[in-house]
CSV table of C-alpha atoms and ligand atoms in Angstrom, one decimal:
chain,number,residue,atom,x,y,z
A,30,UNK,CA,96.7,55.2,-14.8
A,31,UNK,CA,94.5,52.2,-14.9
A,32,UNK,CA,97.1,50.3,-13.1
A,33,UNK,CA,96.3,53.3,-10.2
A,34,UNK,CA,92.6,53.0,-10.5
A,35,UNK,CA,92.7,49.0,-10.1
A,36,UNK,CA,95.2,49.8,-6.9
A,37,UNK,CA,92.5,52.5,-4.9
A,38,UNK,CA,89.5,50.0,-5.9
A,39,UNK,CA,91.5,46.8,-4.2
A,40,UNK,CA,92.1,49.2,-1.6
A,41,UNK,CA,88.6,50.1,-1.0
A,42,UNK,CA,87.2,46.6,-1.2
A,43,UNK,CA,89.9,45.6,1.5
A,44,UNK,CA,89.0,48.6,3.7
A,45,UNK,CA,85.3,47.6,3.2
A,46,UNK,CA,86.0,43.7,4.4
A,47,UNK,CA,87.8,44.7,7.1
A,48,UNK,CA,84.6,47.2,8.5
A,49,UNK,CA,82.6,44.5,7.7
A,50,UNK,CA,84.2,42.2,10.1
A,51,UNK,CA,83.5,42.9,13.8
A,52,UNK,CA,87.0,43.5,15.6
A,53,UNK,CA,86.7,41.5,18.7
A,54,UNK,CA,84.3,39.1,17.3
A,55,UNK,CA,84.0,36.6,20.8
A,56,UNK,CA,83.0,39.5,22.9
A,57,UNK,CA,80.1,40.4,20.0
A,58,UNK,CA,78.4,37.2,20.0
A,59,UNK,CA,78.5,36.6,24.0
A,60,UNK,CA,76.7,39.6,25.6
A,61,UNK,CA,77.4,39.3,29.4
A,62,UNK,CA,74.5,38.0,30.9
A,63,UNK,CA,72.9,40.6,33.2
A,64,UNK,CA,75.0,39.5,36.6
A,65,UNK,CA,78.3,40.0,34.9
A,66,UNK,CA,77.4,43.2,33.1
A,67,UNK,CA,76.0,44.5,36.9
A,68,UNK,CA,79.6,43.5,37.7
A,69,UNK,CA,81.3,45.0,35.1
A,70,UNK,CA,78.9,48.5,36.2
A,71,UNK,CA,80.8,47.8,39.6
A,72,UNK,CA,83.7,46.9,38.0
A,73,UNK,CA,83.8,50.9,36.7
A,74,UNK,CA,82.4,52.3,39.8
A,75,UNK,CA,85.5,51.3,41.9
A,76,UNK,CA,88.0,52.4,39.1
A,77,UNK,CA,89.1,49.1,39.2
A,78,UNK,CA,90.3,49.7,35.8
A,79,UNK,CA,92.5,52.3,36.7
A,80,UNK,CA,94.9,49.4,38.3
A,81,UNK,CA,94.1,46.5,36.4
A,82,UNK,CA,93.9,45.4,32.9
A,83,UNK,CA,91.6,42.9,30.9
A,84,UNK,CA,92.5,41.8,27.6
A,85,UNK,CA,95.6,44.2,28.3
A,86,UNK,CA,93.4,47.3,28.2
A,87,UNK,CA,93.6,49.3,31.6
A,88,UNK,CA,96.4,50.8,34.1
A,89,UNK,CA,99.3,48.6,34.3
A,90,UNK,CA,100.1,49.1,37.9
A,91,UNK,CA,98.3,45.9,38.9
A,92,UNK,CA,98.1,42.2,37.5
A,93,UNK,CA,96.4,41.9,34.8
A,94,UNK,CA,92.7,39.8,35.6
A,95,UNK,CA,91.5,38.2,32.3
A,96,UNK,CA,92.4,34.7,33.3
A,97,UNK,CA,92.2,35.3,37.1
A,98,UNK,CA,88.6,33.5,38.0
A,99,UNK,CA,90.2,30.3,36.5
A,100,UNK,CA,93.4,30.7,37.6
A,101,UNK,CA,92.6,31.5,41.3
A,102,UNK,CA,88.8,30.1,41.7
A,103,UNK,CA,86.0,31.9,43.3
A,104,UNK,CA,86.7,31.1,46.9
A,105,UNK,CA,90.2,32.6,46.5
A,106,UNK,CA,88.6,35.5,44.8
A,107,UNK,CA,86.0,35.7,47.4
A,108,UNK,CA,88.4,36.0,50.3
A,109,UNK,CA,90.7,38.3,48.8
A,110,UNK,CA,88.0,40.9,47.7
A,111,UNK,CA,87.2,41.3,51.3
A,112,UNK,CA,91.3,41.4,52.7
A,113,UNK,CA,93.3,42.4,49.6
A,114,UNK,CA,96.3,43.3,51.8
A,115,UNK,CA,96.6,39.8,53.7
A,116,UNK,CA,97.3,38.0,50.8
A,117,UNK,CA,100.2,39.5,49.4
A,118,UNK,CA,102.4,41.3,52.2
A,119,UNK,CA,105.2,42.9,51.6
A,120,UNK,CA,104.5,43.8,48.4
A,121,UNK,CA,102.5,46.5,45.9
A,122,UNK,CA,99.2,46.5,47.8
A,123,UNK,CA,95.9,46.3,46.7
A,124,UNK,CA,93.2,48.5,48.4
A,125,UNK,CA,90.0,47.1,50.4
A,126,UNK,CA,86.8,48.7,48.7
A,127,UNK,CA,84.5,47.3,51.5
A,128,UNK,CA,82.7,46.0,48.9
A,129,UNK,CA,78.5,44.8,49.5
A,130,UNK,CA,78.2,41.2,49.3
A,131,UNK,CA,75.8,42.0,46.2
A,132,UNK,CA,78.6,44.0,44.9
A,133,UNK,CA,81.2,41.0,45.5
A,134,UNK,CA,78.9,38.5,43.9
A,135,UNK,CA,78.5,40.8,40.6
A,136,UNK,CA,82.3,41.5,39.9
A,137,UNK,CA,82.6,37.6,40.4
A,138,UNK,CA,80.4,36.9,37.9
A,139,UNK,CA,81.5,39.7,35.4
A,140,UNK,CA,85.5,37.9,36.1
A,141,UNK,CA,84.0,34.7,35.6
A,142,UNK,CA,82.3,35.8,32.3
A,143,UNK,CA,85.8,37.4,31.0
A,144,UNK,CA,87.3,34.5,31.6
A,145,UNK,CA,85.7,32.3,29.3
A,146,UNK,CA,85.9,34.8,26.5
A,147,UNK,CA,88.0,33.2,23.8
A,148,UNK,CA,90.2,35.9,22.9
A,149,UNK,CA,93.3,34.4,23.7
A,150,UNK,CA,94.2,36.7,26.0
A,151,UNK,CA,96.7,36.8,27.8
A,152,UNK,CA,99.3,35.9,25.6
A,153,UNK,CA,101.6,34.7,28.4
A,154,UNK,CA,101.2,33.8,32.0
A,155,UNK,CA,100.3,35.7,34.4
A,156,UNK,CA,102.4,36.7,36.7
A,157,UNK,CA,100.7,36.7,40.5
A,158,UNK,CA,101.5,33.7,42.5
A,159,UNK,CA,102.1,32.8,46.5
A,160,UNK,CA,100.0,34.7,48.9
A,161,UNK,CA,98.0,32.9,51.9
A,162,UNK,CA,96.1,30.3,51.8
A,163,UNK,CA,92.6,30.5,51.9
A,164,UNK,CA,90.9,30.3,54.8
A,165,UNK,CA,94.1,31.4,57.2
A,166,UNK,CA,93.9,35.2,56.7
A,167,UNK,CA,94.3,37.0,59.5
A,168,UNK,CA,93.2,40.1,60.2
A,169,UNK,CA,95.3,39.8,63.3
A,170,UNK,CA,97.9,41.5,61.0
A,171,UNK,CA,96.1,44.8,61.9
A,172,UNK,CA,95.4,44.4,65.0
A,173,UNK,CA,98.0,46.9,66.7
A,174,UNK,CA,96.7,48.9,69.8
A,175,UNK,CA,95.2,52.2,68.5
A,176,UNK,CA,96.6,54.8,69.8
A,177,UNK,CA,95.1,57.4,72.3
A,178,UNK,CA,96.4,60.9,70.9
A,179,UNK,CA,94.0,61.5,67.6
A,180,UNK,CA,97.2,62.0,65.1
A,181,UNK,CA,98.8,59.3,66.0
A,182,UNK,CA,95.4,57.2,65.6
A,183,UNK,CA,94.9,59.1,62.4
A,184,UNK,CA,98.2,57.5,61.4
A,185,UNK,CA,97.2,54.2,62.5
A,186,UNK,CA,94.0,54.7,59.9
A,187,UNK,CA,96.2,55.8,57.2
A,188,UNK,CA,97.8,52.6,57.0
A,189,UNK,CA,95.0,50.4,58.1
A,190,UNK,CA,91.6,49.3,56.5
A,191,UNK,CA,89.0,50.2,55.7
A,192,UNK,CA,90.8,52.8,53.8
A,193,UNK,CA,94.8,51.8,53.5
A,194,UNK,CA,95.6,55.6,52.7
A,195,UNK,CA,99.0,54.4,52.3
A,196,UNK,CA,98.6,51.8,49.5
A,197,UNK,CA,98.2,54.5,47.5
A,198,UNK,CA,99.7,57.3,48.9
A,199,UNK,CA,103.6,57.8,50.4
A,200,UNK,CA,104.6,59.9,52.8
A,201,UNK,CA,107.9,60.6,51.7
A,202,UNK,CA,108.3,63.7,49.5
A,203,UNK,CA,108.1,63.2,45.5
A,204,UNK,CA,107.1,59.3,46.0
A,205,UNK,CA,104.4,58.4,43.8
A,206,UNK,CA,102.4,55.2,44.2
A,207,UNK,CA,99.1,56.2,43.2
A,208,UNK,CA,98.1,59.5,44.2
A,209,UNK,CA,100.5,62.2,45.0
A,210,UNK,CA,102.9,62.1,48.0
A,211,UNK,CA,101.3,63.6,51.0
A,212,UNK,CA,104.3,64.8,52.5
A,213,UNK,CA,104.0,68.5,53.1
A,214,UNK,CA,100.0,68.4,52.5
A,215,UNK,CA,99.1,70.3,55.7
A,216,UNK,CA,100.7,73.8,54.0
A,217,UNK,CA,99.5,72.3,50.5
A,218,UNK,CA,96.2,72.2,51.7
A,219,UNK,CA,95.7,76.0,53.0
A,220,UNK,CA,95.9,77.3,49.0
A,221,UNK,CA,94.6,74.4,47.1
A,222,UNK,CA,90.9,75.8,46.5
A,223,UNK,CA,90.3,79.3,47.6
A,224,UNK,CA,88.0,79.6,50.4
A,225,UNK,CA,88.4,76.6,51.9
A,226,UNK,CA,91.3,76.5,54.4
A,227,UNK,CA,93.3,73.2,55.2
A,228,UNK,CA,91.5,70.9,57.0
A,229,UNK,CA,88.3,71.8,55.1
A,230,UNK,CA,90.4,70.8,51.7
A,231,UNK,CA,91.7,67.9,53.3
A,232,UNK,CA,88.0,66.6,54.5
A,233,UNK,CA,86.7,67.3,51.5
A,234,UNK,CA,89.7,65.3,49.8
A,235,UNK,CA,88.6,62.2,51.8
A,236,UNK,CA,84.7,62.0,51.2
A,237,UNK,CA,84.1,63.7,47.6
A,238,UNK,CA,87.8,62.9,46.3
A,239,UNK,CA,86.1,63.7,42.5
A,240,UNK,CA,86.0,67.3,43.3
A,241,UNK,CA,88.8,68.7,42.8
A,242,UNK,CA,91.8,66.8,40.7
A,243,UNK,CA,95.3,67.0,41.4
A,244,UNK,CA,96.9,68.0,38.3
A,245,UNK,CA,98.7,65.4,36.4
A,246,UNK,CA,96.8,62.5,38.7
A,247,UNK,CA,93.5,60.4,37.5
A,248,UNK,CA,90.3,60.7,39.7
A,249,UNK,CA,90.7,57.1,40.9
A,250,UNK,CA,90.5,57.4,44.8
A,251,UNK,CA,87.2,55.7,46.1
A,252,UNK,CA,83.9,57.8,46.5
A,253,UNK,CA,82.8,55.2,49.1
A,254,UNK,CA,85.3,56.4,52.1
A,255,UNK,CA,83.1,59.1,54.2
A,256,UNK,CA,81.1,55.8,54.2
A,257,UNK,CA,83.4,53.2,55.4
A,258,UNK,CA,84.9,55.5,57.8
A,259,UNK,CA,83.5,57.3,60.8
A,260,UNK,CA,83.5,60.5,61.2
A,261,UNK,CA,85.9,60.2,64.4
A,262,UNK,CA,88.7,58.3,61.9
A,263,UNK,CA,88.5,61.0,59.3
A,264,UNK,CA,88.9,63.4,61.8
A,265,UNK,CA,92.2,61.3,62.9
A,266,UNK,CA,93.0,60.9,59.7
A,267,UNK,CA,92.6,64.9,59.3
A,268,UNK,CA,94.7,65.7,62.5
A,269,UNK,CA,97.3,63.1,61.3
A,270,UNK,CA,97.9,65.1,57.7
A,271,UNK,CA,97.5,68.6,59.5
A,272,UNK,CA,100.9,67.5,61.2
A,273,UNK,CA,102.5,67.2,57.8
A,274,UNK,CA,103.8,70.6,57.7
B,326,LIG,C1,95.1,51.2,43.5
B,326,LIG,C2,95.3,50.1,42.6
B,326,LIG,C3,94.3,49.0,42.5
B,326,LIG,C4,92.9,49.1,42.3
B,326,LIG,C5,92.1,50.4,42.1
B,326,LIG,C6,92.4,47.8,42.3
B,326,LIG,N1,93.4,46.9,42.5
B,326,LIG,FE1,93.3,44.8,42.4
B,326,LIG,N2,95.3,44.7,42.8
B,326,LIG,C7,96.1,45.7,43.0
B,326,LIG,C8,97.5,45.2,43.2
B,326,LIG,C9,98.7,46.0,43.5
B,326,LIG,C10,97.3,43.8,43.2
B,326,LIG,C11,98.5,42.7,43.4
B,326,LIG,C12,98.2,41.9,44.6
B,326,LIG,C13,98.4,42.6,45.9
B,326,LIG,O1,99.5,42.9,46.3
B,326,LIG,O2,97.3,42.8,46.6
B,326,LIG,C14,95.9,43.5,42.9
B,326,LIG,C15,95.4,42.2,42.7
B,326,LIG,C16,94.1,41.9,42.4
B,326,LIG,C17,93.6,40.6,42.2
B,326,LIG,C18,94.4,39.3,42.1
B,326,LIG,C19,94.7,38.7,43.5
B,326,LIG,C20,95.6,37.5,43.5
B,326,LIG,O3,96.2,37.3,44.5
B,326,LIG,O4,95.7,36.9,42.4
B,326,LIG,C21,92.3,40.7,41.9
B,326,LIG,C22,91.3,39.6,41.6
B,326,LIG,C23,91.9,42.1,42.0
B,326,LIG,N3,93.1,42.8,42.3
B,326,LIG,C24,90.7,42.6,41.8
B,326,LIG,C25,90.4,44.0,41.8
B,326,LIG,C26,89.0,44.5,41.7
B,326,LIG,C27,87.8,43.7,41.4
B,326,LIG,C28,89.1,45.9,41.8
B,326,LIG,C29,88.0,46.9,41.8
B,326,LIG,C30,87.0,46.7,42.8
B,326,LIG,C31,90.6,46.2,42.0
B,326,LIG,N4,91.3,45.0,42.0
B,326,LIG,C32,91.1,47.5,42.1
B,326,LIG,C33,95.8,47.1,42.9
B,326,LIG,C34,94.6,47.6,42.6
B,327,LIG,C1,93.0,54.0,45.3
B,327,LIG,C2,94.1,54.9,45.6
B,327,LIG,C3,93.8,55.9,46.7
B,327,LIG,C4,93.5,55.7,48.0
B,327,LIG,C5,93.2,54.3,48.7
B,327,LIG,C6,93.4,57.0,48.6
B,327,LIG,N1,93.7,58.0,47.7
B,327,LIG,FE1,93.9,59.9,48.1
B,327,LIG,N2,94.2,60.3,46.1
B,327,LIG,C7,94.4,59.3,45.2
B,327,LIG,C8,94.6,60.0,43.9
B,327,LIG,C9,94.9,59.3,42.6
B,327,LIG,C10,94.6,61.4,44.1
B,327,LIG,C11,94.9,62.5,43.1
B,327,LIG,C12,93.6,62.7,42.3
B,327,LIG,C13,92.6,63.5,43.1
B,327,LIG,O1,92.8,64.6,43.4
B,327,LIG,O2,91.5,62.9,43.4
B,327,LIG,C14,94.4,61.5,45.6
B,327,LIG,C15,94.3,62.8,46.2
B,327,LIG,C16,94.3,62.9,47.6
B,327,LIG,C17,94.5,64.2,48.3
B,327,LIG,C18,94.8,65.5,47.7
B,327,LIG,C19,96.3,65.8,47.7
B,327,LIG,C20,96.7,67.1,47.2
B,327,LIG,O3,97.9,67.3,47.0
B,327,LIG,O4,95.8,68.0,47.1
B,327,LIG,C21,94.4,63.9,49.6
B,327,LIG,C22,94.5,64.9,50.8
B,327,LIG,C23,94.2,62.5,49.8
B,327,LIG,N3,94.1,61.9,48.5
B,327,LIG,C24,94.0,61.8,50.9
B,327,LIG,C25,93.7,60.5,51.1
B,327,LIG,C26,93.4,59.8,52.3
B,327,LIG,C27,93.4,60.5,53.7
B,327,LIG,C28,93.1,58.5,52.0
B,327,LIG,C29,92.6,57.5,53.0
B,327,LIG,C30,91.5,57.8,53.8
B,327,LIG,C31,93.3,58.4,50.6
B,327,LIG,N4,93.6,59.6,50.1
B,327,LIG,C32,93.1,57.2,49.9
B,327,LIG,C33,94.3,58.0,45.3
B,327,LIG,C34,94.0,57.3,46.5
């Protein structure tokens, strides 16, 4: 009995220790100073979270970005905020936010700051390499013609910044990058939320994505597109996915 009683006591002092001691105990004594913590603000805004890990906590779609300030520097970072999809063709793209400058500046900082949190994270390399040098990208990559009738130049939006649809989204049934497949979305569309027919769903889809949540997906399309589009490329956009019967 005593032998119990000295087991639950040891157990209780351990439990108390182990409260007592701060769990990640670098990120406790360095606050981010306030540039970084405006980034990390922008940092949640963008859901960049939902594709990207730090300290291996995030979506694992994406590299994960502890190290990445050191490892790439910020003139790299710089660069490929603005042109995700130069950098890496061919491959799982990221897509471009059309971030402020004063937004750009702040997640810079807030990387940098991660970076030099001693946490020894991550506990092997990191596994992004190649892409362009700095300094060459070319937006001439996107440069195609745009074409006259307004699907088809709702196609060539889809694919193209500002908005790269397609990094996220296939158009191929049952393909899911992202978001769902949009295959099939124009007939989707008509009985999605009562009262509004198709294109009205689809619109709203584009400019206040939060609004209604596919099932089974996460609510990390960007808020920012009836922004960085005009309202002549959504309505592309919207003649494009009405063809997708
Ligand atoms: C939809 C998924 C997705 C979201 C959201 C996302 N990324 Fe990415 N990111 C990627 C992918 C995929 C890559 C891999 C490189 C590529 O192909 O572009 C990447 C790569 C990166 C890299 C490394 C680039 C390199 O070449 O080393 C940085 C830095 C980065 N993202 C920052 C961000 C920031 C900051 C945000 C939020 C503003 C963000 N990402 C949001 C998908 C995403
Ligand atoms: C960063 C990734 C991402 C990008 C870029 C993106 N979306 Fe989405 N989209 C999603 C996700 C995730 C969902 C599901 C969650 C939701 O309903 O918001 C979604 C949902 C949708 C839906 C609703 C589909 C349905 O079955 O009801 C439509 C329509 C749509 N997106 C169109 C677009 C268009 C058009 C663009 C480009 C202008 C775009 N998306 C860009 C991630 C993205």
């Amino acid at each position: 009995m005593t032998g119990m009683r000295l087991f639950f006591f040891a157990c209780l002092l351990v439990g108390a220790a182990l409260l007592a001691v701060p769990s990640i105990p670098a990120l406790q004594d360095h606050a981010p100073p306030s540039e970084a913590a405006a980034g990390m603000a922008v940092w949640r805004a963008y859901g960049c979270e939902g594709c990207h890990t730090l300290f291996g906590q995030g979506g694992s779609y994406a590299p994960d970005l502890t190290g990445i300030y050191a490892q790439r520097g910020v003139d790299y970072l710089r660069e490929f905020l603005v042109y995700p999809a130069a950098f890496h063709p061919g491959q799982r793209l990221m897509p471009a936010f059309g971030l402020t400058v004063n937004e750009a500046n702040h997640l810079l900082a807030f990387l940098e700051w991660v970076s030099q949190q001693q946490t020894g994270w991550p506990p092997r390399t990191i596994q992004v390499a190649g892409g362009l040098e700095i300094g060459v990208i070319a937006p001439a990559a996107f440069d195609a013609a745009v074409p006259d009738t307004p699907a088809a130049r709702g196609e060539y939006w889809f694919k193209r910044p500002p908005a790269i649809c397609a990094t996220c989204h296939a158009l191929e049934p049952d393909i899911i990058i992202v978001g769902p497949s949009l295959a099939g979305i124009a007939t989707r569309a008509a009985s999605r939320i009562p009262g509004l027919n198709a294109e009205a769903y689809l619109r709203q889809s584009i400019i206040t994505p939060g609004e209604y949540i596919v099932p089974g997906f996460q609510d990390v399309m960007q808020k920012n597109l009836g922004e960085k589009l005009s309202a002549e490329q959504i309505n592309d956009i919207i003649s494009f996915l009405m063809t997708l019967q």
